[in-house]
Amino acid sequence: MKSKKSFRIITITLLSAFFLIAALCIAYFSLINVPHHNAKIESGSYNNSYLNTYSNIMPRLTRVGDKLYYNASNDFFKYGTYEITADYTKRIYWEGPSLSGNYIDLDCASDKNLFSPLIENNIIEYYNLENNRYEEYLKISESDAENPKELFVVKKQVYCCYSEFCDYSDNFYSTYNLYRQMGNYTELILSVKDLEFDYISEPQFYDKYIYFIAVQKLSDNENSDIKQYVCKYDPDNREIIDKMICFEGSEHSGGIERFSCSSVVNDKIYGVATDQFNEYSGESNEYIYSADLKNKTSNLIFKSNGSTIINSYEDKVFICVENGKDKGIYSVDTVTDEVAKIFDKDMDINGLYIVDPKYLYFTDNAYFCLYRITQDGKTLEKVFG
């Protein structure tokens, strides 16, 4: 009897040890085995993450030098921040198994650093990839009248801003002070207080100029009619050098809500206007316009009932429709404003990231796999997942 009992105990122990080792092996395999496809990054100048940040709700991809940084989600073991090059893919940030993990913030990147988008106590921080922590990059002079709170990068130039949303829209500011970082101090280059408008939208950059949508209320009434302008601003001389009306009337006149400023190419501003929500159909449409400052004209160039994203690279503009019957990726001829569909495979599309002169990047619905296509839409490649 004792031998049978001992045999049973030994058997149970061995089986338990086997399953424990198997579970540990599976966990370890899951932790280290991330299917990846090393990606060569094309050389060339780029706006880096700025346009990506403001074209996507969840900025997950950026480029520093010849490396990609990607925040993968929705996997208990494999989420985290990854570094992707032509030679390897490796996870550089992870906090252990989690359903909703943390990541390195990829909102702000220059050609050399990943910055924290938030500024506290006048200190700009960057992420030290070797030490795996944020460290001081620069302490801004405390002589600034209003301390900037947020940071972003356009090409190699660092900008800081202090802003307050207004009750008109979450995309517009009643207070917006934009600073340009110059050594260890910041130079104020744009302030709503100096303009003849009540609100301005998030600015976009092209060449040496800044573009934004500005709103002027026609009375002090809460439901006042408005004039909405597309503006071209010279930051060196702190003045608006060109503008055109893009909307006039009541806030929801004609059923179309506010025009946005998403991308700019050669004095053409591309943005989205949205239908008021239709309670009966449960739908709203998105309209993409181009506003031509040189000719003082605006054109409706695309309409969709899906969620649309606009992003650009140098003189090229692209539209991504994430869902609905129009789902796919489109290119815009910035001379004629003709729109052509370049990618329509039956697969999930989320986001539209552009970090080099050759490819368009997007993620799947789970925000785990990362893909890219050539800018003519002909070649699809999986980069991660």
mmCIF file of C-alpha atoms in Angstrom:
data_model
loop_
_atom_site.group_PDB
_atom_site.id
_atom_site.type_symbol
_atom_site.label_atom_id
_atom_site.label_comp_id
_atom_site.label_asym_id
_atom_site.label_seq_id
_atom_site.Cartn_x
_atom_site.Cartn_y
_atom_site.Cartn_z
ATOM 1 C CA MET A 1 0.000 0.000 0.000
ATOM 2 C CA LYS A 2 2.789 2.343 0.884
ATOM 3 C CA SER A 3 4.472 1.709 -2.461
ATOM 4 C CA LYS A 4 1.244 2.488 -4.345
ATOM 5 C CA LYS A 5 0.710 5.675 -2.340
ATOM 6 C CA SER A 6 4.306 6.702 -2.915
ATOM 7 C CA PHE A 7 3.965 5.953 -6.624
ATOM 8 C CA ARG A 8 0.800 8.061 -6.791
ATOM 9 C CA ILE A 9 2.519 10.982 -5.034
ATOM 10 C CA ILE A 10 5.556 10.738 -7.285
ATOM 11 C CA THR A 11 3.339 10.573 -10.381
ATOM 12 C CA ILE A 12 1.303 13.603 -9.336
ATOM 13 C CA THR A 13 4.482 15.500 -8.474
ATOM 14 C CA LEU A 14 6.073 14.668 -11.815
ATOM 15 C CA LEU A 15 2.932 15.605 -13.735
ATOM 16 C CA SER A 16 2.644 18.871 -11.813
ATOM 17 C CA ALA A 17 6.295 19.632 -12.477
ATOM 18 C CA PHE A 18 5.802 18.782 -16.159
ATOM 19 C CA PHE A 19 2.819 21.120 -16.537
ATOM 20 C CA LEU A 20 4.574 23.853 -14.539
ATOM 21 C CA ILE A 21 7.668 23.622 -16.738
ATOM 22 C CA ALA A 22 5.474 23.552 -19.860
ATOM 23 C CA ALA A 23 3.600 26.649 -18.671
ATOM 24 C CA LEU A 24 6.861 28.437 -17.923
ATOM 25 C CA CYS A 25 8.222 27.465 -21.340
ATOM 26 C CA ILE A 26 5.088 28.748 -23.063
ATOM 27 C CA ALA A 27 5.246 32.001 -21.085
ATOM 28 C CA TYR A 28 8.944 32.421 -21.813
ATOM 29 C CA PHE A 29 8.413 31.633 -25.478
ATOM 30 C CA SER A 30 5.580 34.170 -25.594
ATOM 31 C CA LEU A 31 7.762 36.801 -23.946
ATOM 32 C CA ILE A 32 10.746 36.463 -26.250
ATOM 33 C CA ASN A 33 9.205 35.291 -29.500
ATOM 34 C CA VAL A 34 7.688 38.270 -31.282
ATOM 35 C CA PRO A 35 7.145 37.619 -34.993
ATOM 36 C CA HIS A 36 8.881 40.473 -36.750
ATOM 37 C CA HIS A 37 10.174 41.546 -40.105
ATOM 38 C CA ASN A 38 13.218 43.805 -39.888
ATOM 39 C CA ALA A 39 12.628 47.057 -41.748
ATOM 40 C CA LYS A 40 15.045 49.300 -43.584
ATOM 41 C CA ILE A 41 14.266 52.986 -43.101
ATOM 42 C CA GLU A 42 14.620 55.184 -46.157
ATOM 43 C CA SER A 43 16.877 58.209 -45.815
ATOM 44 C CA GLY A 44 15.639 61.725 -46.420
ATOM 45 C CA SER A 45 14.295 64.695 -44.520
ATOM 46 C CA TYR A 46 11.057 64.258 -42.616
ATOM 47 C CA ASN A 47 8.668 66.040 -40.298
ATOM 48 C CA ASN A 48 8.935 63.070 -37.965
ATOM 49 C CA SER A 49 6.123 62.504 -35.513
ATOM 50 C CA TYR A 50 4.473 65.942 -35.555
ATOM 51 C CA LEU A 51 2.064 65.297 -38.430
ATOM 52 C CA ASN A 52 1.603 61.730 -37.230
ATOM 53 C CA THR A 53 0.662 62.922 -33.761
ATOM 54 C CA TYR A 54 -1.999 65.314 -35.008
ATOM 55 C CA SER A 55 -3.298 62.997 -37.727
ATOM 56 C CA ASN A 56 -3.887 60.037 -35.422
ATOM 57 C CA ILE A 57 -5.785 59.695 -32.164
ATOM 58 C CA MET A 58 -3.192 57.230 -30.880
ATOM 59 C CA PRO A 59 0.342 58.072 -32.058
ATOM 60 C CA ARG A 60 2.128 54.723 -31.989
ATOM 61 C CA LEU A 61 4.951 55.093 -34.473
ATOM 62 C CA THR A 62 7.891 57.445 -34.793
ATOM 63 C CA ARG A 63 11.360 57.495 -36.278
ATOM 64 C CA VAL A 64 14.674 58.527 -34.759
ATOM 65 C CA GLY A 65 17.547 58.396 -37.227
ATOM 66 C CA ASP A 66 17.418 55.051 -39.048
ATOM 67 C CA LYS A 67 15.299 53.351 -36.362
ATOM 68 C CA LEU A 68 11.551 52.935 -35.914
ATOM 69 C CA TYR A 69 9.916 53.000 -32.489
ATOM 70 C CA TYR A 70 6.535 51.286 -32.238
ATOM 71 C CA ASN A 71 4.054 50.845 -29.386
ATOM 72 C CA ALA A 72 2.353 47.470 -29.790
ATOM 73 C CA SER A 73 -0.872 46.772 -27.849
ATOM 74 C CA ASN A 74 -3.465 44.170 -26.952
ATOM 75 C CA ASP A 75 -1.223 41.257 -26.112
ATOM 76 C CA PHE A 76 -0.820 40.094 -22.511
ATOM 77 C CA PHE A 77 2.833 39.127 -22.974
ATOM 78 C CA LYS A 78 4.041 41.040 -26.037
ATOM 79 C CA TYR A 79 2.815 44.606 -25.615
ATOM 80 C CA GLY A 80 5.425 47.326 -25.151
ATOM 81 C CA THR A 81 7.713 49.719 -27.016
ATOM 82 C CA TYR A 82 9.844 48.138 -29.732
ATOM 83 C CA GLU A 83 12.892 49.333 -31.621
ATOM 84 C CA ILE A 84 12.913 48.215 -35.263
ATOM 85 C CA THR A 85 15.877 48.453 -37.639
ATOM 86 C CA ALA A 86 17.104 46.770 -40.813
ATOM 87 C CA ASP A 87 19.051 44.285 -38.653
ATOM 88 C CA TYR A 88 16.858 43.528 -35.641
ATOM 89 C CA THR A 89 13.612 44.050 -33.747
ATOM 90 C CA LYS A 90 13.760 44.228 -29.954
ATOM 91 C CA ARG A 91 11.519 45.306 -27.118
ATOM 92 C CA ILE A 92 13.055 48.194 -25.196
ATOM 93 C CA TYR A 93 10.247 48.902 -22.706
ATOM 94 C CA TRP A 94 7.941 46.480 -20.872
ATOM 95 C CA GLU A 95 6.430 46.353 -17.393
ATOM 96 C CA GLY A 96 5.465 42.695 -17.202
ATOM 97 C CA PRO A 97 2.312 40.797 -18.207
ATOM 98 C CA SER A 98 -0.643 43.164 -18.413
ATOM 99 C CA LEU A 99 -3.946 43.607 -20.218
ATOM 100 C CA SER A 100 -3.344 47.347 -20.662
ATOM 101 C CA GLY A 101 0.344 48.125 -20.543
ATOM 102 C CA ASN A 102 2.414 51.282 -20.426
ATOM 103 C CA TYR A 103 4.738 52.535 -23.143
ATOM 104 C CA ILE A 104 7.367 55.120 -23.924
ATOM 105 C CA ASP A 105 5.591 58.244 -25.137
ATOM 106 C CA LEU A 106 6.204 58.602 -28.882
ATOM 107 C CA ASP A 107 4.387 61.920 -29.358
ATOM 108 C CA CYS A 108 7.540 64.016 -29.702
ATOM 109 C CA ALA A 109 10.688 62.961 -31.535
ATOM 110 C CA SER A 110 13.579 64.720 -33.217
ATOM 111 C CA ASP A 111 16.149 63.086 -35.470
ATOM 112 C CA LYS A 112 18.119 62.145 -32.321
ATOM 113 C CA ASN A 113 15.800 61.995 -29.300
ATOM 114 C CA LEU A 114 12.445 60.902 -27.934
ATOM 115 C CA PHE A 115 11.129 63.794 -25.822
ATOM 116 C CA SER A 116 8.466 63.934 -23.147
ATOM 117 C CA PRO A 117 5.563 65.994 -24.562
ATOM 118 C CA LEU A 118 4.896 67.508 -21.120
ATOM 119 C CA ILE A 119 7.052 70.246 -19.601
ATOM 120 C CA GLU A 120 7.167 70.566 -15.824
ATOM 121 C CA ASN A 121 9.100 73.185 -13.846
ATOM 122 C CA ASN A 122 10.488 74.562 -17.127
ATOM 123 C CA ILE A 123 12.445 71.336 -17.740
ATOM 124 C CA ILE A 124 12.440 69.587 -21.122
ATOM 125 C CA GLU A 125 13.119 65.860 -20.743
ATOM 126 C CA TYR A 126 14.230 63.201 -23.196
ATOM 127 C CA TYR A 127 14.134 59.437 -22.876
ATOM 128 C CA ASN A 128 17.592 57.947 -22.340
ATOM 129 C CA LEU A 129 17.352 54.620 -24.180
ATOM 130 C CA GLU A 130 20.490 53.274 -22.527
ATOM 131 C CA ASN A 131 19.357 54.032 -18.966
ATOM 132 C CA ASN A 132 15.645 53.426 -19.701
ATOM 133 C CA ARG A 133 14.419 56.592 -18.024
ATOM 134 C CA TYR A 134 13.590 60.241 -18.699
ATOM 135 C CA GLU A 135 16.414 62.675 -18.034
ATOM 136 C CA GLU A 136 16.832 66.434 -18.230
ATOM 137 C CA TYR A 137 17.567 67.688 -21.728
ATOM 138 C CA LEU A 138 17.295 71.403 -21.114
ATOM 139 C CA LYS A 139 16.066 73.796 -18.439
ATOM 140 C CA ILE A 140 14.216 76.709 -20.000
ATOM 141 C CA SER A 141 14.926 80.170 -18.682
ATOM 142 C CA GLU A 142 12.473 81.155 -15.947
ATOM 143 C CA SER A 143 12.193 84.642 -17.417
ATOM 144 C CA ASP A 144 9.352 83.506 -19.697
ATOM 145 C CA ALA A 145 6.132 85.310 -18.814
ATOM 146 C CA GLU A 146 3.988 82.176 -19.108
ATOM 147 C CA ASN A 147 5.681 78.849 -18.648
ATOM 148 C CA PRO A 148 5.047 76.520 -21.626
ATOM 149 C CA LYS A 149 3.445 73.185 -20.737
ATOM 150 C CA GLU A 150 3.651 71.071 -23.911
ATOM 151 C CA LEU A 151 6.372 70.300 -26.408
ATOM 152 C CA PHE A 152 6.471 69.131 -30.017
ATOM 153 C CA VAL A 153 9.099 68.875 -32.744
ATOM 154 C CA VAL A 154 8.922 69.891 -36.397
ATOM 155 C CA LYS A 155 11.921 68.560 -38.289
ATOM 156 C CA LYS A 156 14.795 69.577 -35.973
ATOM 157 C CA GLN A 157 13.103 72.559 -34.353
ATOM 158 C CA VAL A 158 11.676 72.224 -30.837
ATOM 159 C CA TYR A 159 8.502 74.181 -30.046
ATOM 160 C CA CYS A 160 6.731 74.682 -26.723
ATOM 161 C CA CYS A 161 3.235 75.963 -26.113
ATOM 162 C CA TYR A 162 0.819 77.034 -23.418
ATOM 163 C CA SER A 163 -2.804 76.508 -24.435
ATOM 164 C CA GLU A 164 -6.330 76.412 -23.088
ATOM 165 C CA PHE A 165 -9.242 74.788 -24.897
ATOM 166 C CA CYS A 166 -12.304 76.946 -25.435
ATOM 167 C CA ASP A 167 -15.983 76.003 -25.204
ATOM 168 C CA TYR A 168 -16.297 76.384 -28.993
ATOM 169 C CA SER A 169 -14.544 73.113 -29.771
ATOM 170 C CA ASP A 170 -11.985 70.753 -28.293
ATOM 171 C CA ASN A 171 -9.860 71.401 -31.394
ATOM 172 C CA PHE A 172 -9.671 75.161 -30.857
ATOM 173 C CA TYR A 173 -7.947 77.329 -28.255
ATOM 174 C CA SER A 174 -8.998 80.589 -26.660
ATOM 175 C CA THR A 175 -5.464 80.921 -25.288
ATOM 176 C CA TYR A 176 -2.515 79.745 -27.322
ATOM 177 C CA ASN A 177 1.056 80.940 -26.837
ATOM 178 C CA LEU A 178 3.638 79.256 -29.056
ATOM 179 C CA TYR A 179 7.346 79.416 -28.226
ATOM 180 C CA ARG A 180 10.356 78.469 -30.309
ATOM 181 C CA GLN A 181 13.254 76.991 -28.375
ATOM 182 C CA MET A 182 16.441 78.998 -28.903
ATOM 183 C CA GLY A 183 19.324 77.584 -26.865
ATOM 184 C CA ASN A 184 18.377 77.728 -23.194
ATOM 185 C CA TYR A 185 15.496 80.158 -23.641
ATOM 186 C CA THR A 186 12.235 80.256 -25.558
ATOM 187 C CA GLU A 187 11.049 82.941 -27.956
ATOM 188 C CA LEU A 188 7.335 83.764 -28.170
ATOM 189 C CA ILE A 189 6.360 83.596 -31.847
ATOM 190 C CA LEU A 190 2.551 83.330 -31.775
ATOM 191 C CA SER A 191 -0.175 84.403 -29.354
ATOM 192 C CA VAL A 192 -3.942 84.526 -29.835
ATOM 193 C CA LYS A 193 -3.961 87.732 -27.773
ATOM 194 C CA ASP A 194 -2.114 89.519 -30.571
ATOM 195 C CA LEU A 195 -4.607 88.458 -33.250
ATOM 196 C CA GLU A 196 -8.020 89.811 -34.229
ATOM 197 C CA PHE A 197 -9.620 86.419 -33.647
ATOM 198 C CA ASP A 198 -11.252 84.731 -30.668
ATOM 199 C CA TYR A 199 -9.969 81.184 -31.250
ATOM 200 C CA ILE A 200 -7.400 79.345 -33.349
ATOM 201 C CA SER A 201 -6.958 75.668 -34.162
ATOM 202 C CA GLU A 202 -3.890 73.485 -33.757
ATOM 203 C CA PRO A 203 -1.234 74.998 -36.058
ATOM 204 C CA GLN A 204 0.369 73.155 -38.968
ATOM 205 C CA PHE A 205 3.787 73.892 -40.460
ATOM 206 C CA TYR A 206 4.989 74.132 -44.043
ATOM 207 C CA ASP A 207 8.242 75.689 -45.203
ATOM 208 C CA LYS A 208 8.914 78.547 -42.750
ATOM 209 C CA TYR A 209 5.250 79.428 -42.214
ATOM 210 C CA ILE A 210 2.530 78.375 -39.780
ATOM 211 C CA TYR A 211 -1.059 77.692 -40.870
ATOM 212 C CA PHE A 212 -4.186 77.495 -38.737
ATOM 213 C CA ILE A 213 -7.946 77.993 -38.709
ATOM 214 C CA ALA A 214 -9.088 81.144 -36.887
ATOM 215 C CA VAL A 215 -12.583 81.951 -35.635
ATOM 216 C CA GLN A 216 -14.047 85.424 -35.198
ATOM 217 C CA LYS A 217 -17.323 85.796 -33.295
ATOM 218 C CA LEU A 218 -19.643 88.460 -34.714
ATOM 219 C CA SER A 219 -21.267 89.271 -31.354
ATOM 220 C CA ASP A 220 -20.967 88.513 -27.665
ATOM 221 C CA ASN A 221 -23.957 86.182 -27.748
ATOM 222 C CA GLU A 222 -23.341 82.533 -26.896
ATOM 223 C CA ASN A 223 -24.855 81.458 -30.243
ATOM 224 C CA SER A 224 -23.227 84.219 -32.249
ATOM 225 C CA ASP A 225 -22.653 83.845 -35.958
ATOM 226 C CA ILE A 226 -18.996 83.379 -36.801
ATOM 227 C CA LYS A 227 -16.458 83.907 -39.539
ATOM 228 C CA GLN A 228 -13.892 81.184 -39.925
ATOM 229 C CA TYR A 229 -10.628 81.862 -41.744
ATOM 230 C CA VAL A 230 -7.693 79.887 -43.077
ATOM 231 C CA CYS A 231 -4.574 81.842 -42.088
ATOM 232 C CA LYS A 232 -0.927 81.874 -43.132
ATOM 233 C CA TYR A 233 1.321 83.216 -40.407
ATOM 234 C CA ASP A 234 4.918 84.439 -40.451
ATOM 235 C CA PRO A 235 6.476 83.494 -37.069
ATOM 236 C CA ASP A 236 9.593 85.618 -37.617
ATOM 237 C CA ASN A 237 7.603 88.838 -37.929
ATOM 238 C CA ARG A 238 4.649 87.630 -35.840
ATOM 239 C CA GLU A 239 1.975 88.580 -38.354
ATOM 240 C CA ILE A 240 -0.692 87.020 -40.562
ATOM 241 C CA ILE A 241 0.429 87.493 -44.158
ATOM 242 C CA ASP A 242 -2.529 85.877 -45.922
ATOM 243 C CA LYS A 243 -6.018 84.651 -45.087
ATOM 244 C CA MET A 244 -9.327 83.613 -46.642
ATOM 245 C CA ILE A 245 -12.838 82.958 -45.330
ATOM 246 C CA CYS A 246 -13.700 79.249 -45.307
ATOM 247 C CA PHE A 247 -16.986 79.468 -43.393
ATOM 248 C CA GLU A 248 -19.471 82.182 -42.463
ATOM 249 C CA GLY A 249 -22.768 81.970 -40.588
ATOM 250 C CA SER A 250 -24.095 80.090 -37.594
ATOM 251 C CA GLU A 251 -21.987 77.327 -36.093
ATOM 252 C CA HIS A 252 -23.952 74.510 -37.786
ATOM 253 C CA SER A 253 -25.112 76.399 -40.861
ATOM 254 C CA GLY A 254 -25.939 74.024 -43.686
ATOM 255 C CA GLY A 255 -25.398 70.991 -41.471
ATOM 256 C CA ILE A 256 -21.593 71.188 -41.784
ATOM 257 C CA GLU A 257 -19.490 71.605 -38.685
ATOM 258 C CA ARG A 258 -16.107 73.275 -38.415
ATOM 259 C CA PHE A 259 -13.337 72.931 -40.960
ATOM 260 C CA SER A 260 -10.016 71.626 -39.656
ATOM 261 C CA CYS A 261 -6.419 72.183 -40.732
ATOM 262 C CA SER A 262 -4.782 68.758 -41.084
ATOM 263 C CA SER A 263 -2.032 69.167 -43.699
ATOM 264 C CA VAL A 264 -0.530 71.943 -45.787
ATOM 265 C CA VAL A 265 1.226 71.824 -49.166
ATOM 266 C CA ASN A 266 2.193 74.932 -51.158
ATOM 267 C CA ASP A 267 -0.439 77.225 -49.607
ATOM 268 C CA LYS A 268 -3.146 74.570 -49.963
ATOM 269 C CA ILE A 269 -4.708 73.536 -46.674
ATOM 270 C CA TYR A 270 -6.371 70.128 -46.443
ATOM 271 C CA GLY A 271 -8.895 69.488 -43.698
ATOM 272 C CA VAL A 272 -12.050 67.667 -42.636
ATOM 273 C CA ALA A 273 -15.533 69.025 -42.048
ATOM 274 C CA THR A 274 -18.173 66.807 -40.442
ATOM 275 C CA ASP A 275 -21.950 66.495 -40.778
ATOM 276 C CA GLN A 276 -24.052 66.942 -37.708
ATOM 277 C CA PHE A 277 -24.988 63.504 -36.349
ATOM 278 C CA ASN A 278 -28.175 62.157 -37.944
ATOM 279 C CA GLU A 279 -30.311 60.680 -35.160
ATOM 280 C CA TYR A 280 -32.461 58.736 -37.630
ATOM 281 C CA SER A 281 -29.753 57.078 -39.724
ATOM 282 C CA GLY A 282 -27.193 56.956 -36.929
ATOM 283 C CA GLU A 283 -24.566 58.225 -39.376
ATOM 284 C CA SER A 284 -22.492 61.300 -40.042
ATOM 285 C CA ASN A 285 -20.398 62.039 -43.089
ATOM 286 C CA GLU A 286 -16.909 63.467 -43.266
ATOM 287 C CA TYR A 287 -15.979 65.873 -46.045
ATOM 288 C CA ILE A 288 -12.410 66.620 -47.036
ATOM 289 C CA TYR A 289 -11.776 70.071 -48.467
ATOM 290 C CA SER A 290 -8.798 71.850 -49.897
ATOM 291 C CA ALA A 291 -8.539 75.590 -49.282
ATOM 292 C CA ASP A 292 -6.279 77.342 -51.788
ATOM 293 C CA LEU A 293 -4.884 80.551 -50.323
ATOM 294 C CA LYS A 294 -3.301 81.668 -53.582
ATOM 295 C CA ASN A 295 -6.546 81.511 -55.576
ATOM 296 C CA LYS A 296 -8.889 82.101 -52.615
ATOM 297 C CA THR A 297 -10.973 79.047 -53.472
ATOM 298 C CA SER A 298 -12.042 75.915 -51.635
ATOM 299 C CA ASN A 299 -13.007 72.554 -53.104
ATOM 300 C CA LEU A 300 -14.775 69.478 -51.771
ATOM 301 C CA ILE A 301 -12.446 66.693 -52.876
ATOM 302 C CA PHE A 302 -13.710 63.636 -50.967
ATOM 303 C CA LYS A 303 -16.720 62.447 -48.966
ATOM 304 C CA SER A 304 -17.031 59.344 -46.796
ATOM 305 C CA ASN A 305 -19.211 57.890 -44.040
ATOM 306 C CA GLY A 306 -16.101 56.284 -42.526
ATOM 307 C CA SER A 307 -13.482 57.727 -40.179
ATOM 308 C CA THR A 308 -10.960 59.673 -42.234
ATOM 309 C CA ILE A 309 -7.363 60.668 -41.570
ATOM 310 C CA ILE A 310 -5.216 63.122 -43.548
ATOM 311 C CA ASN A 311 -1.437 62.982 -43.448
ATOM 312 C CA SER A 312 1.268 64.417 -45.686
ATOM 313 C CA TYR A 313 4.936 64.137 -46.506
ATOM 314 C CA GLU A 314 6.699 67.098 -48.117
ATOM 315 C CA ASP A 315 4.480 67.804 -51.170
ATOM 316 C CA LYS A 316 2.368 64.627 -51.010
ATOM 317 C CA VAL A 317 -1.012 64.271 -49.304
ATOM 318 C CA PHE A 318 -2.724 60.992 -48.405
ATOM 319 C CA ILE A 319 -6.159 60.083 -47.031
ATOM 320 C CA CYS A 320 -6.910 56.993 -44.958
ATOM 321 C CA VAL A 321 -10.488 55.748 -44.429
ATOM 322 C CA GLU A 322 -10.459 53.302 -41.529
ATOM 323 C CA ASN A 323 -13.917 51.787 -41.954
ATOM 324 C CA GLY A 324 -17.110 51.793 -44.015
ATOM 325 C CA LYS A 325 -17.664 51.240 -47.704
ATOM 326 C CA ASP A 326 -14.822 53.596 -48.669
ATOM 327 C CA LYS A 327 -12.209 51.856 -46.491
ATOM 328 C CA GLY A 328 -8.723 52.131 -47.952
ATOM 329 C CA ILE A 329 -5.861 54.552 -48.601
ATOM 330 C CA TYR A 330 -5.971 57.335 -51.190
ATOM 331 C CA SER A 331 -3.458 59.740 -52.703
ATOM 332 C CA VAL A 332 -4.271 63.364 -53.517
ATOM 333 C CA ASP A 333 -2.870 65.181 -56.533
ATOM 334 C CA THR A 334 -2.043 68.508 -54.880
ATOM 335 C CA VAL A 335 -2.156 70.343 -58.233
ATOM 336 C CA THR A 336 -5.569 69.142 -59.454
ATOM 337 C CA ASP A 337 -7.006 67.883 -56.112
ATOM 338 C CA GLU A 338 -7.939 64.606 -57.793
ATOM 339 C CA VAL A 339 -8.207 61.687 -55.351
ATOM 340 C CA ALA A 340 -7.152 58.164 -56.353
ATOM 341 C CA LYS A 341 -7.492 54.964 -54.335
ATOM 342 C CA ILE A 342 -4.119 53.240 -54.054
ATOM 343 C CA PHE A 343 -4.811 50.532 -51.457
ATOM 344 C CA ASP A 344 -8.038 48.602 -50.923
ATOM 345 C CA LYS A 345 -7.146 45.157 -49.611
ATOM 346 C CA ASP A 346 -9.720 43.598 -47.287
ATOM 347 C CA MET A 347 -7.796 44.057 -44.052
ATOM 348 C CA ASP A 348 -7.892 46.197 -40.934
ATOM 349 C CA ILE A 349 -6.519 49.720 -41.281
ATOM 350 C CA ASN A 350 -5.897 52.005 -38.316
ATOM 351 C CA GLY A 351 -3.854 55.180 -38.436
ATOM 352 C CA LEU A 352 -1.714 56.555 -41.239
ATOM 353 C CA TYR A 353 1.891 57.228 -40.258
ATOM 354 C CA ILE A 354 4.536 58.681 -42.581
ATOM 355 C CA VAL A 355 8.144 58.717 -41.365
ATOM 356 C CA ASP A 356 10.177 58.294 -44.561
ATOM 357 C CA PRO A 357 9.896 59.240 -48.250
ATOM 358 C CA LYS A 358 8.920 55.797 -49.530
ATOM 359 C CA TYR A 359 6.299 54.179 -47.264
ATOM 360 C CA LEU A 360 2.917 54.685 -45.628
ATOM 361 C CA TYR A 361 2.552 52.849 -42.301
ATOM 362 C CA PHE A 362 -0.626 51.646 -40.583
ATOM 363 C CA THR A 363 -1.675 49.223 -37.821
ATOM 364 C CA ASP A 364 -4.420 46.622 -37.532
ATOM 365 C CA ASN A 365 -7.512 46.979 -35.340
ATOM 366 C CA ALA A 366 -5.737 45.341 -32.396
ATOM 367 C CA TYR A 367 -2.899 47.885 -32.618
ATOM 368 C CA PHE A 368 -0.407 45.025 -32.579
ATOM 369 C CA CYS A 369 0.624 44.287 -36.164
ATOM 370 C CA LEU A 370 2.327 47.057 -38.125
ATOM 371 C CA TYR A 371 2.280 47.233 -41.923
ATOM 372 C CA ARG A 372 3.627 49.526 -44.596
ATOM 373 C CA ILE A 373 2.941 50.070 -48.280
ATOM 374 C CA THR A 374 4.926 51.992 -50.846
ATOM 375 C CA GLN A 375 3.464 55.422 -51.545
ATOM 376 C CA ASP A 376 2.155 54.201 -54.904
ATOM 377 C CA GLY A 377 0.205 51.525 -53.036
ATOM 378 C CA LYS A 378 1.687 48.634 -54.998
ATOM 379 C CA THR A 379 3.818 46.835 -52.412
ATOM 380 C CA LEU A 380 2.551 45.689 -49.006
ATOM 381 C CA GLU A 381 4.947 44.586 -46.266
ATOM 382 C CA LYS A 382 4.461 43.509 -42.663
ATOM 383 C CA VAL A 383 6.892 45.294 -40.359
ATOM 384 C CA PHE A 384 5.860 43.895 -36.999
ATOM 385 C CA GLY A 385 3.617 41.151 -35.611
#
